[in-house]
Coordinates of C-alpha atoms and ligand atoms in Angstrom, one line a residue:
M1 CA 182.3 179.1 -66.9
P2 CA 183.6 182.3 -68.4
I3 CA 187.4 182.4 -68.1
N4 CA 187.2 185.6 -66.2
M5 CA 185.0 184.1 -63.5
F6 CA 187.2 181.1 -63.3
R7 CA 190.2 183.3 -62.7
R8 CA 188.4 185.3 -60.1
L9 CA 187.3 182.2 -58.3
G10 CA 190.9 180.8 -58.5
G11 CA 192.1 184.1 -57.1
L12 CA 189.6 183.9 -54.3
A13 CA 190.7 180.4 -53.4
I14 CA 194.3 181.5 -53.2
L15 CA 193.3 184.5 -51.1
H16 CA 191.3 182.2 -48.9
G17 CA 194.3 180.0 -48.5
Y18 CA 196.4 182.9 -47.4
I19 CA 193.8 184.2 -45.0
M20 CA 193.5 180.7 -43.4
K21 CA 197.3 180.5 -43.0
L22 CA 197.4 183.9 -41.5
L23 CA 194.6 183.0 -39.1
V24 CA 196.4 179.8 -38.0
L25 CA 199.6 181.8 -37.5
L26 CA 197.8 184.4 -35.4
L27 CA 196.0 181.8 -33.3
C28 CA 199.2 180.0 -32.8
S29 CA 201.0 183.0 -31.5
A30 CA 198.1 184.0 -29.3
V31 CA 197.6 180.5 -27.9
A32 CA 201.2 179.3 -28.2
V33 CA 200.6 176.6 -25.6
T34 CA 197.9 174.8 -27.6
C35 CA 199.9 174.8 -30.8
G36 CA 203.0 173.9 -28.9
K37 CA 201.2 170.8 -27.6
V38 CA 200.0 169.9 -31.0
R39 CA 203.6 170.1 -32.2
Q40 CA 204.8 168.0 -29.2
G41 CA 202.3 165.3 -30.2
R42 CA 203.9 164.6 -33.5
K43 CA 205.4 161.2 -34.0
F44 CA 208.0 159.8 -36.3
P45 CA 206.3 157.5 -38.8
D46 CA 206.4 153.7 -38.5
G47 CA 209.5 152.4 -40.2
F48 CA 211.5 155.6 -39.7
V49 CA 215.0 154.5 -39.0
F50 CA 217.0 155.9 -36.1
G51 CA 220.8 155.2 -36.1
V52 CA 224.2 156.4 -35.2
A53 CA 227.2 156.9 -37.6
T54 CA 231.0 156.6 -37.3
A55 CA 233.9 156.4 -39.7
S56 CA 236.8 153.9 -39.8
Y57 CA 239.8 156.2 -39.3
Q58 CA 238.1 158.1 -36.6
I59 CA 237.4 155.2 -34.3
E60 CA 239.2 151.9 -35.3
G61 CA 242.8 152.5 -34.3
A62 CA 244.9 149.3 -34.9
W63 CA 246.5 151.4 -37.7
D64 CA 249.1 148.7 -38.6
E65 CA 247.6 145.6 -37.2
D66 CA 246.9 142.3 -39.0
G67 CA 248.2 143.4 -42.3
K68 CA 246.6 146.9 -42.6
S69 CA 248.7 149.4 -44.6
E70 CA 249.0 153.1 -44.3
N71 CA 246.2 155.4 -45.6
I72 CA 246.5 159.1 -46.2
W73 CA 245.5 159.9 -42.6
D74 CA 248.1 157.6 -41.2
Y75 CA 250.6 159.2 -43.5
L76 CA 249.6 162.7 -42.6
V77 CA 249.6 162.3 -38.8
H78 CA 252.9 160.4 -38.9
N79 CA 254.8 162.7 -41.3
N80 CA 253.2 166.1 -40.5
P81 CA 252.2 166.0 -36.8
D82 CA 252.0 169.8 -36.6
A83 CA 249.0 169.7 -39.0
I84 CA 246.9 168.2 -36.1
V85 CA 245.8 170.8 -33.5
D86 CA 246.8 168.6 -30.5
R87 CA 249.5 166.6 -32.4
S88 CA 247.4 163.5 -31.9
T89 CA 246.9 160.6 -34.2
G90 CA 244.2 157.9 -35.0
D91 CA 246.8 155.2 -34.2
V92 CA 244.6 154.0 -31.3
A93 CA 241.6 156.4 -31.5
C94 CA 238.6 154.6 -29.8
D95 CA 240.3 151.2 -30.4
S96 CA 237.0 150.0 -31.9
Y97 CA 239.1 147.3 -33.8
H98 CA 239.3 145.6 -30.4
K99 CA 236.3 147.1 -28.6
Y100 CA 233.6 146.7 -31.3
K101 CA 231.5 144.5 -28.9
R102 CA 231.3 147.4 -26.4
D103 CA 230.3 149.7 -29.3
V104 CA 227.5 147.4 -30.3
E105 CA 226.4 147.1 -26.6
M106 CA 226.1 150.9 -26.6
M107 CA 223.9 150.8 -29.6
R108 CA 221.7 148.3 -27.8
E109 CA 221.6 150.7 -24.8
L110 CA 220.4 153.5 -27.2
G111 CA 217.9 151.2 -28.8
I112 CA 218.9 152.2 -32.4
D113 CA 217.7 150.4 -35.5
S114 CA 220.7 150.8 -37.7
Y115 CA 224.5 151.5 -37.5
R116 CA 226.3 153.4 -40.3
F117 CA 230.1 152.7 -40.3
S118 CA 232.8 152.9 -42.9
L119 CA 235.4 150.4 -44.1
S120 CA 239.1 151.0 -44.2
W121 CA 240.2 150.4 -47.8
S122 CA 243.8 149.8 -46.7
R123 CA 242.7 147.3 -44.1
I124 CA 240.9 145.2 -46.8
L125 CA 243.3 145.9 -49.7
P126 CA 246.8 146.7 -48.3
S127 CA 248.3 147.5 -51.7
G128 CA 245.3 149.6 -52.5
F129 CA 244.7 147.3 -55.4
A130 CA 242.5 144.2 -55.5
N131 CA 245.5 141.9 -56.2
H132 CA 245.6 140.8 -52.6
V133 CA 242.6 140.7 -50.1
N134 CA 243.7 140.9 -46.5
E135 CA 241.5 138.2 -44.9
A136 CA 242.1 139.5 -41.4
G137 CA 240.6 142.9 -42.4
V138 CA 237.6 141.2 -44.0
Q139 CA 237.2 139.1 -40.8
F140 CA 237.1 142.2 -38.6
Y141 CA 234.2 143.6 -40.5
N142 CA 232.5 140.2 -40.6
N143 CA 232.7 140.0 -36.8
L144 CA 231.2 143.5 -36.5
I145 CA 228.4 142.8 -39.0
D146 CA 227.5 139.5 -37.3
E147 CA 227.5 141.2 -33.8
L148 CA 225.1 143.8 -35.2
L149 CA 222.8 141.3 -36.8
K150 CA 222.7 139.2 -33.6
Y151 CA 220.9 142.2 -32.0
N152 CA 218.8 143.2 -35.0
I153 CA 220.8 146.3 -35.8
D154 CA 220.8 146.9 -39.5
P155 CA 224.3 147.6 -40.8
I156 CA 224.8 150.3 -43.4
I157 CA 228.3 150.4 -45.0
T158 CA 230.1 153.5 -46.3
L159 CA 232.8 152.2 -48.7
Y160 CA 234.9 155.4 -48.6
H161 CA 235.0 157.9 -45.7
W162 CA 238.3 159.7 -46.6
D163 CA 241.0 157.2 -45.8
L164 CA 242.5 156.4 -49.2
P165 CA 245.4 153.9 -49.2
Q166 CA 248.6 156.0 -49.2
K167 CA 250.0 153.9 -52.1
L168 CA 247.1 155.1 -54.3
Q169 CA 247.7 158.7 -53.2
E170 CA 251.3 158.4 -54.4
L171 CA 249.8 157.6 -57.8
G172 CA 247.7 160.8 -57.7
G173 CA 244.8 159.5 -55.7
W174 CA 241.5 161.1 -56.8
L175 CA 243.3 163.1 -59.4
N176 CA 244.3 160.0 -61.4
P177 CA 241.5 159.0 -63.8
L178 CA 242.3 155.4 -63.1
V179 CA 240.9 155.9 -59.6
V180 CA 237.5 155.2 -61.2
D181 CA 238.6 151.6 -61.9
W182 CA 240.5 151.2 -58.5
F183 CA 237.4 152.2 -56.7
E184 CA 235.2 149.7 -58.7
D185 CA 237.7 146.9 -57.9
Y186 CA 237.6 147.8 -54.2
A187 CA 233.8 148.0 -54.3
R188 CA 233.6 144.5 -55.9
V189 CA 235.6 143.0 -53.0
V190 CA 233.3 144.8 -50.5
Y191 CA 230.1 143.6 -52.2
E192 CA 231.4 140.1 -52.6
S193 CA 232.4 139.9 -48.9
F194 CA 229.4 141.5 -47.3
S195 CA 226.3 141.9 -49.5
D196 CA 224.9 138.6 -48.4
R197 CA 224.2 140.2 -45.0
V198 CA 224.4 144.0 -45.6
K199 CA 221.6 145.5 -47.5
S200 CA 222.6 149.2 -47.6
F201 CA 225.7 150.7 -49.1
I202 CA 226.9 154.2 -49.5
T203 CA 229.7 154.5 -52.0
I204 CA 231.4 157.8 -50.9
N205 CA 230.9 160.0 -47.9
E206 CA 230.9 163.7 -48.7
P207 CA 232.7 164.0 -52.1
G208 CA 232.9 167.8 -51.5
Q209 CA 235.1 167.2 -48.5
V210 CA 237.2 164.7 -50.4
C211 CA 237.8 167.1 -53.3
Y212 CA 237.6 170.6 -52.0
D213 CA 239.0 170.0 -48.5
G214 CA 241.7 167.5 -49.6
Y215 CA 242.7 168.6 -53.1
G216 CA 241.4 172.2 -53.5
T217 CA 242.5 173.4 -50.0
D218 CA 244.6 172.2 -47.0
I219 CA 241.7 171.3 -44.7
K220 CA 241.9 167.5 -45.0
A221 CA 244.4 164.9 -46.1
P222 CA 246.3 164.9 -48.4
L223 CA 246.3 168.8 -47.9
L224 CA 247.2 169.1 -51.6
N225 CA 246.1 172.8 -51.7
A226 CA 245.8 172.9 -55.5
T227 CA 243.3 175.7 -55.2
G228 CA 240.9 176.1 -58.1
I229 CA 242.4 173.1 -59.8
G230 CA 242.5 170.0 -57.6
E231 CA 238.8 170.2 -56.5
Y232 CA 237.6 170.3 -60.1
I233 CA 239.7 167.4 -61.4
C234 CA 238.6 165.4 -58.3
A235 CA 234.9 166.3 -58.8
R236 CA 234.9 164.7 -62.3
H237 CA 236.6 161.5 -61.2
I238 CA 234.7 161.0 -58.0
A239 CA 231.3 161.2 -59.8
L240 CA 232.5 158.6 -62.3
A241 CA 233.9 156.4 -59.6
H242 CA 230.7 156.6 -57.6
A243 CA 228.7 155.7 -60.7
K244 CA 230.8 152.8 -61.6
A245 CA 230.5 151.3 -58.1
Y246 CA 226.8 151.9 -58.2
H247 CA 226.4 150.2 -61.6
L248 CA 228.3 147.2 -60.3
Y249 CA 226.0 146.9 -57.3
N250 CA 222.9 147.5 -59.4
N251 CA 223.8 145.0 -62.1
V252 CA 225.4 142.2 -60.2
Y253 CA 224.5 142.3 -56.5
K254 CA 221.0 143.9 -56.3
P255 CA 219.4 141.2 -58.4
K256 CA 220.9 138.5 -56.2
Y257 CA 220.6 140.0 -52.7
G258 CA 218.2 143.0 -53.0
G259 CA 219.5 146.0 -51.1
V260 CA 220.2 149.6 -52.0
C261 CA 223.2 151.7 -52.9
G262 CA 223.5 155.5 -52.5
Y263 CA 225.6 158.5 -52.2
T264 CA 226.1 161.0 -49.3
F265 CA 226.7 164.7 -49.5
A266 CA 227.6 167.4 -46.9
M267 CA 225.1 170.2 -47.1
D268 CA 225.3 173.4 -45.2
S269 CA 222.2 175.5 -45.0
V270 CA 222.8 178.4 -47.3
A271 CA 220.4 181.4 -47.1
P272 CA 220.6 184.9 -48.7
L273 CA 221.9 187.8 -46.6
T274 CA 219.1 190.0 -48.0
D275 CA 216.0 189.6 -50.1
S276 CA 217.7 191.0 -53.2
E277 CA 217.8 189.0 -56.4
E278 CA 221.6 189.2 -56.3
D279 CA 221.8 187.5 -53.0
K280 CA 219.3 184.8 -54.1
Y281 CA 221.6 184.2 -57.1
A282 CA 224.6 184.1 -54.6
V283 CA 222.8 181.3 -52.8
E284 CA 222.5 179.3 -56.1
L285 CA 226.2 179.8 -56.8
M286 CA 227.3 178.9 -53.3
T287 CA 225.1 175.8 -53.5
Q288 CA 226.7 174.8 -56.8
H289 CA 230.2 175.3 -55.4
Q290 CA 229.4 173.5 -52.1
W291 CA 227.4 170.5 -53.1
A292 CA 225.5 170.7 -56.4
I293 CA 228.8 170.2 -58.3
Y294 CA 228.8 166.7 -56.8
S295 CA 225.1 165.9 -56.6
D296 CA 223.8 167.4 -59.8
P297 CA 225.6 164.9 -62.0
V298 CA 223.7 162.1 -60.2
F299 CA 220.3 163.7 -59.3
S300 CA 219.6 166.5 -61.7
K301 CA 217.2 166.0 -64.7
D302 CA 219.9 166.5 -67.4
G303 CA 222.9 165.3 -65.4
G304 CA 226.3 167.0 -65.7
F305 CA 227.8 169.8 -63.7
P306 CA 225.7 172.9 -62.9
K307 CA 225.5 175.1 -66.0
E308 CA 226.3 178.5 -64.3
L309 CA 229.4 177.1 -62.6
L310 CA 230.7 175.6 -65.8
E311 CA 230.3 179.0 -67.5
L312 CA 231.9 181.0 -64.7
V313 CA 234.9 178.7 -64.4
A314 CA 235.4 178.6 -68.1
K315 CA 235.3 182.4 -68.3
K316 CA 237.6 182.9 -65.3
S317 CA 240.0 180.3 -66.6
A318 CA 240.3 182.0 -70.0
A319 CA 240.8 185.4 -68.4
Q320 CA 243.6 183.9 -66.2
G321 CA 245.3 182.6 -69.3
F322 CA 244.5 178.9 -69.0
P323 CA 244.3 177.2 -72.4
R324 CA 241.1 175.4 -71.3
S325 CA 238.6 175.5 -68.4
R326 CA 239.9 174.2 -65.0
L327 CA 236.5 172.5 -64.7
I328 CA 236.3 169.9 -67.5
D329 CA 232.8 168.9 -68.4
F330 CA 231.6 165.4 -68.8
T331 CA 230.9 163.9 -72.3
E332 CA 227.3 163.2 -73.1
E333 CA 228.0 159.5 -72.7
E334 CA 229.5 160.1 -69.2
K335 CA 226.5 162.3 -68.2
A336 CA 224.1 159.5 -69.1
Y337 CA 226.3 156.9 -67.3
I338 CA 226.3 159.0 -64.0
R339 CA 222.7 160.3 -64.0
G340 CA 220.3 158.4 -61.8
T341 CA 223.0 156.3 -60.1
S342 CA 221.7 156.4 -56.5
D343 CA 218.8 154.7 -54.7
F344 CA 218.5 157.5 -52.2
Y345 CA 219.9 160.9 -51.3
G346 CA 222.2 160.8 -48.3
V347 CA 222.7 164.2 -46.5
N348 CA 225.1 165.1 -43.7
H349 CA 224.0 168.3 -42.2
Y350 CA 225.5 170.5 -39.5
T351 CA 225.7 174.2 -40.0
G352 CA 224.8 177.1 -42.3
S353 CA 225.7 180.6 -43.4
L354 CA 224.3 183.7 -45.0
V355 CA 225.7 184.5 -48.4
S356 CA 226.0 187.5 -50.7
S357 CA 228.1 188.7 -53.5
S358 CA 228.6 191.9 -51.5
L359 CA 230.6 189.8 -49.0
Y360 CA 233.0 188.6 -51.6
T361 CA 236.6 189.8 -50.9
S362 CA 239.4 189.8 -53.4
Q363 CA 241.6 188.2 -50.8
Y364 CA 240.7 184.7 -52.0
A365 CA 243.5 182.8 -53.7
V366 CA 243.6 183.1 -57.5
P367 CA 242.6 180.7 -58.9
S368 CA 240.2 179.2 -56.4
S369 CA 236.7 178.0 -56.5
L370 CA 235.5 180.7 -54.1
D371 CA 237.1 183.3 -56.4
D372 CA 235.4 181.6 -59.3
I373 CA 232.0 182.3 -57.9
E374 CA 232.7 185.6 -56.2
V375 CA 230.4 185.0 -53.3
G376 CA 231.2 185.6 -49.6
Q377 CA 229.6 184.2 -46.4
M378 CA 228.9 185.5 -42.9
I379 CA 227.6 184.1 -39.6
P380 CA 225.4 186.3 -37.5
D381 CA 226.7 186.8 -33.9
D382 CA 223.6 185.3 -32.3
W383 CA 224.1 181.8 -33.7
L384 CA 225.4 179.5 -31.0
Q385 CA 229.1 178.6 -31.6
S386 CA 230.0 175.0 -31.2
A387 CA 233.5 173.7 -30.3
S388 CA 234.3 173.6 -34.0
A389 CA 235.3 176.9 -35.7
W390 CA 233.3 176.0 -38.8
F391 CA 230.1 175.1 -36.9
Q392 CA 227.4 177.5 -35.6
K393 CA 223.8 176.6 -34.9
M394 CA 221.7 178.2 -37.5
P395 CA 218.0 178.5 -36.7
D396 CA 215.8 176.0 -38.6
S397 CA 218.8 174.8 -40.6
M398 CA 217.8 171.2 -40.9
Y399 CA 214.4 172.1 -42.3
I400 CA 215.8 174.6 -44.7
T401 CA 218.4 172.1 -45.9
L402 CA 215.9 169.3 -46.5
K403 CA 213.7 171.7 -48.5
L404 CA 216.7 172.7 -50.6
I405 CA 217.0 169.0 -51.7
Q406 CA 213.3 168.9 -52.6
K407 CA 213.4 172.1 -54.5
R408 CA 216.4 171.0 -56.6
Y409 CA 215.6 167.4 -57.3
G410 CA 211.9 166.9 -56.5
D411 CA 210.8 164.1 -54.1
L412 CA 213.1 161.2 -53.6
P413 CA 214.0 159.0 -50.6
I414 CA 216.3 160.9 -48.2
Y415 CA 218.4 159.6 -45.4
I416 CA 220.0 162.0 -43.0
T417 CA 223.3 160.1 -42.7
E418 CA 224.9 162.5 -40.2
N419 CA 223.9 165.2 -37.9
G420 CA 225.3 166.2 -34.5
W421 CA 226.9 168.9 -32.3
S422 CA 230.5 169.4 -31.2
S423 CA 231.5 170.3 -27.6
Y424 CA 234.7 170.5 -25.6
G425 CA 233.6 167.5 -23.5
G426 CA 231.6 166.9 -20.3
I427 CA 228.6 164.7 -19.5
D428 CA 226.0 167.4 -19.1
D429 CA 225.8 168.4 -22.8
D430 CA 222.7 170.5 -22.8
D431 CA 223.7 172.4 -26.0
R432 CA 223.9 169.0 -27.8
V433 CA 220.5 168.0 -26.4
D434 CA 219.0 171.3 -27.7
Y435 CA 220.7 170.9 -31.1
Y436 CA 219.4 167.3 -31.5
R437 CA 215.9 168.4 -30.5
S438 CA 215.7 171.3 -32.9
A439 CA 217.2 169.3 -35.8
L440 CA 214.7 166.5 -35.2
E441 CA 211.9 169.1 -35.0
G442 CA 213.1 170.2 -38.5
V443 CA 212.9 166.6 -39.7
L444 CA 209.3 166.4 -38.4
D445 CA 208.5 169.7 -40.1
A446 CA 209.8 168.3 -43.4
L447 CA 207.9 165.1 -43.0
D448 CA 204.8 167.2 -42.4
D449 CA 205.5 168.8 -45.8
G450 CA 205.5 165.3 -47.4
L451 CA 209.2 164.8 -47.8
N452 CA 210.2 161.1 -48.0
I453 CA 212.7 161.1 -45.2
K454 CA 213.5 157.5 -44.3
G455 CA 216.0 157.7 -41.5
Y456 CA 218.3 159.7 -39.3
Y457 CA 221.8 158.9 -38.1
A458 CA 223.2 160.8 -35.2
W459 CA 226.9 161.8 -35.5
S460 CA 228.3 160.3 -33.5
L461 CA 228.1 157.2 -31.3
M462 CA 231.1 158.4 -29.3
D463 CA 233.9 161.0 -29.3
N464 CA 236.5 160.2 -31.9
F465 CA 239.4 161.6 -33.9
E466 CA 238.1 164.7 -35.5
W467 CA 240.6 165.0 -38.4
L468 CA 242.9 168.1 -38.1
A469 CA 241.2 169.0 -34.8
G470 CA 242.4 165.7 -33.2
Y471 CA 240.6 165.0 -30.0
T472 CA 239.9 168.7 -29.1
E473 CA 236.3 168.6 -30.5
R474 CA 233.8 166.1 -29.2
F475 CA 230.8 164.8 -31.2
G476 CA 229.8 161.8 -29.1
L477 CA 226.6 160.7 -27.5
Y478 CA 229.1 158.7 -25.4
Q479 CA 232.1 160.4 -23.9
V480 CA 235.4 158.6 -24.4
D481 CA 238.0 158.9 -21.6
Y482 CA 241.2 159.1 -23.6
D483 CA 243.4 159.2 -20.4
D484 CA 242.0 155.8 -19.4
P485 CA 243.9 152.9 -21.1
E486 CA 240.5 151.2 -21.3
L487 CA 239.1 154.1 -23.3
T488 CA 236.0 153.9 -21.2
R489 CA 232.8 155.1 -22.9
T490 CA 230.3 157.0 -20.7
P491 CA 226.8 158.0 -21.9
R492 CA 226.2 161.8 -21.9
K493 CA 222.8 163.3 -21.2
S494 CA 222.2 163.5 -25.0
A495 CA 222.5 159.7 -25.1
F496 CA 219.6 159.3 -22.7
V497 CA 217.6 162.0 -24.6
Y498 CA 218.2 160.3 -27.9
K499 CA 217.2 157.0 -26.4
H500 CA 214.0 158.5 -25.1
I501 CA 213.2 159.9 -28.6
I502 CA 213.8 156.6 -30.3
K503 CA 211.7 154.7 -27.7
T504 CA 208.7 157.1 -27.7
R505 CA 209.2 158.2 -31.4
M506 CA 208.5 161.7 -30.2
I507 CA 210.4 164.7 -29.0
D508 CA 209.5 165.7 -25.5
P509 CA 211.2 169.1 -24.9
D510 CA 210.8 168.7 -21.1
Y511 CA 212.2 165.2 -20.8
E512 CA 215.0 165.0 -18.2
P513 CA 216.8 161.7 -17.7
E514 CA 216.1 160.3 -14.2
T515 CA 219.3 158.3 -14.0
N516 CA 222.8 158.3 -15.3
V517 CA 222.9 154.5 -15.4
M518 CA 222.4 153.1 -18.9
T519 CA 220.7 149.8 -19.3
I520 CA 219.6 147.7 -22.2
D521 CA 215.8 147.6 -22.7
E522 CA 214.1 144.3 -23.4
G523 CA 214.1 143.4 -27.1
H524 CA 217.5 145.0 -27.8
Ligands
LIG601 C1 247.4 176.9 -49.5 O1 247.2 177.9 -50.6 C2 246.8 179.2 -50.1 C3 246.5 180.0 -51.4 O2 247.5 179.9 -52.3 C4 247.9 179.8 -49.3 O3 247.5 181.0 -48.8 C5 248.2 178.8 -48.1 O4 249.3 179.3 -47.3 C6 248.5 177.4 -48.6 N1 248.6 176.5 -47.5 C7 249.7 175.8 -47.3 C8 249.7 174.9 -46.1 O5 250.7 175.9 -48.0

């Protein structure tokens, strides 16, 4: 076939594709009902995992019981109570340390397949180091794991969800290069204790929130606020610590027990303010600042930090008189050591924003990582505001976020390890119901596109201690009555809706719970 003819035919085929898509679109808008029904009929695939997630400091309480030592959140709430909006603490929280059987009962009510929870490092290793293992702490998690397994709920353990032992913080925490070894030592104790029964591990939850929020700003403990410096030092060490804990699992425990080990990132959905090339580049820079600085070293083809960010920070650092870049690159050996160290991509997704370099203001602190990239963000007025200042409902944000992963790293197994909505409280949580339905529609859209999404964990099982917001923001499928000494948990409407989705493996937009009495279905 003459090459010209081939091109023309190819061109025709492409044109044909577009025309077909256009036709489908037109038909769907004309006969919205039909297409709506088709969409309603979509099912989550067999084997798709539904779960709920929590974190140790947010629910356990028992902050100094049975040998547990202080972690950075204990230390913060006890020494700087004004930092917490309602001056509350996680001393008791949901008291899951004592009420874990009720928690598991709620999971059986929901009919979930899997529970993602985190371990308190300072409950297991009170000195922070592996010189002394606190058997009572290990026993608590053994009891929880055994209770889950009794009811066929698959445990997935997060080793680190933000509660570093205070003693390690006093030695610099994630800014001390030795943290890489401390984390490996802790991981070894965890794997030794639990990997005979637990087959899924996540090393670190949201490195960006550990580094940027905790060290680069004053949003999370330890509120170090070393802007433009702390987050970059931490970013290096946390990637190395994750990799070391992964290699340990992969080399020693995986061959013996099977199982997987991964890494979880917080990803906002970032979209350009306009169609301009500048704004598309702003999306790339905001992406690098927000999460790719943490995920590229593990998932990108070449490993290491994102190239543009490295160059920008080096340039700014020089202009600011620093003798070397505030973002120190990995050696080639380190890059190779970190690259490929995750069996899946874990994503926590909540919100989004529109970004543009035209929204950059010179009011950012200097140095700081937002000043380094010179990109600003905005939230359109018509995005529904949650109870959390940082959290608005962006249309289609789940789908957009999942596609960002695919675009950057290709096809890989993905778990949505957190997703949920914050309210001020109340049982009739229609906004949360709407949020879950649209997010899960986004998951189905992404599955239709062929993405390999293996599971979804709702955040959260119940209301809990929401960091600096204390108990003022509620994320629970179950409401917790903090005025009641029993800390009674009551299912919200969203709990019934989530249960129905899990049971039918479909999203019925018209489903209304007929009762407010939760029961456990047969087989759970
Ligand atoms: C954190 O640093 C920023 C920028 O230097 C400053 O504006 C802010 O007040 C600091 N926060 C605290 C709690 O010191």
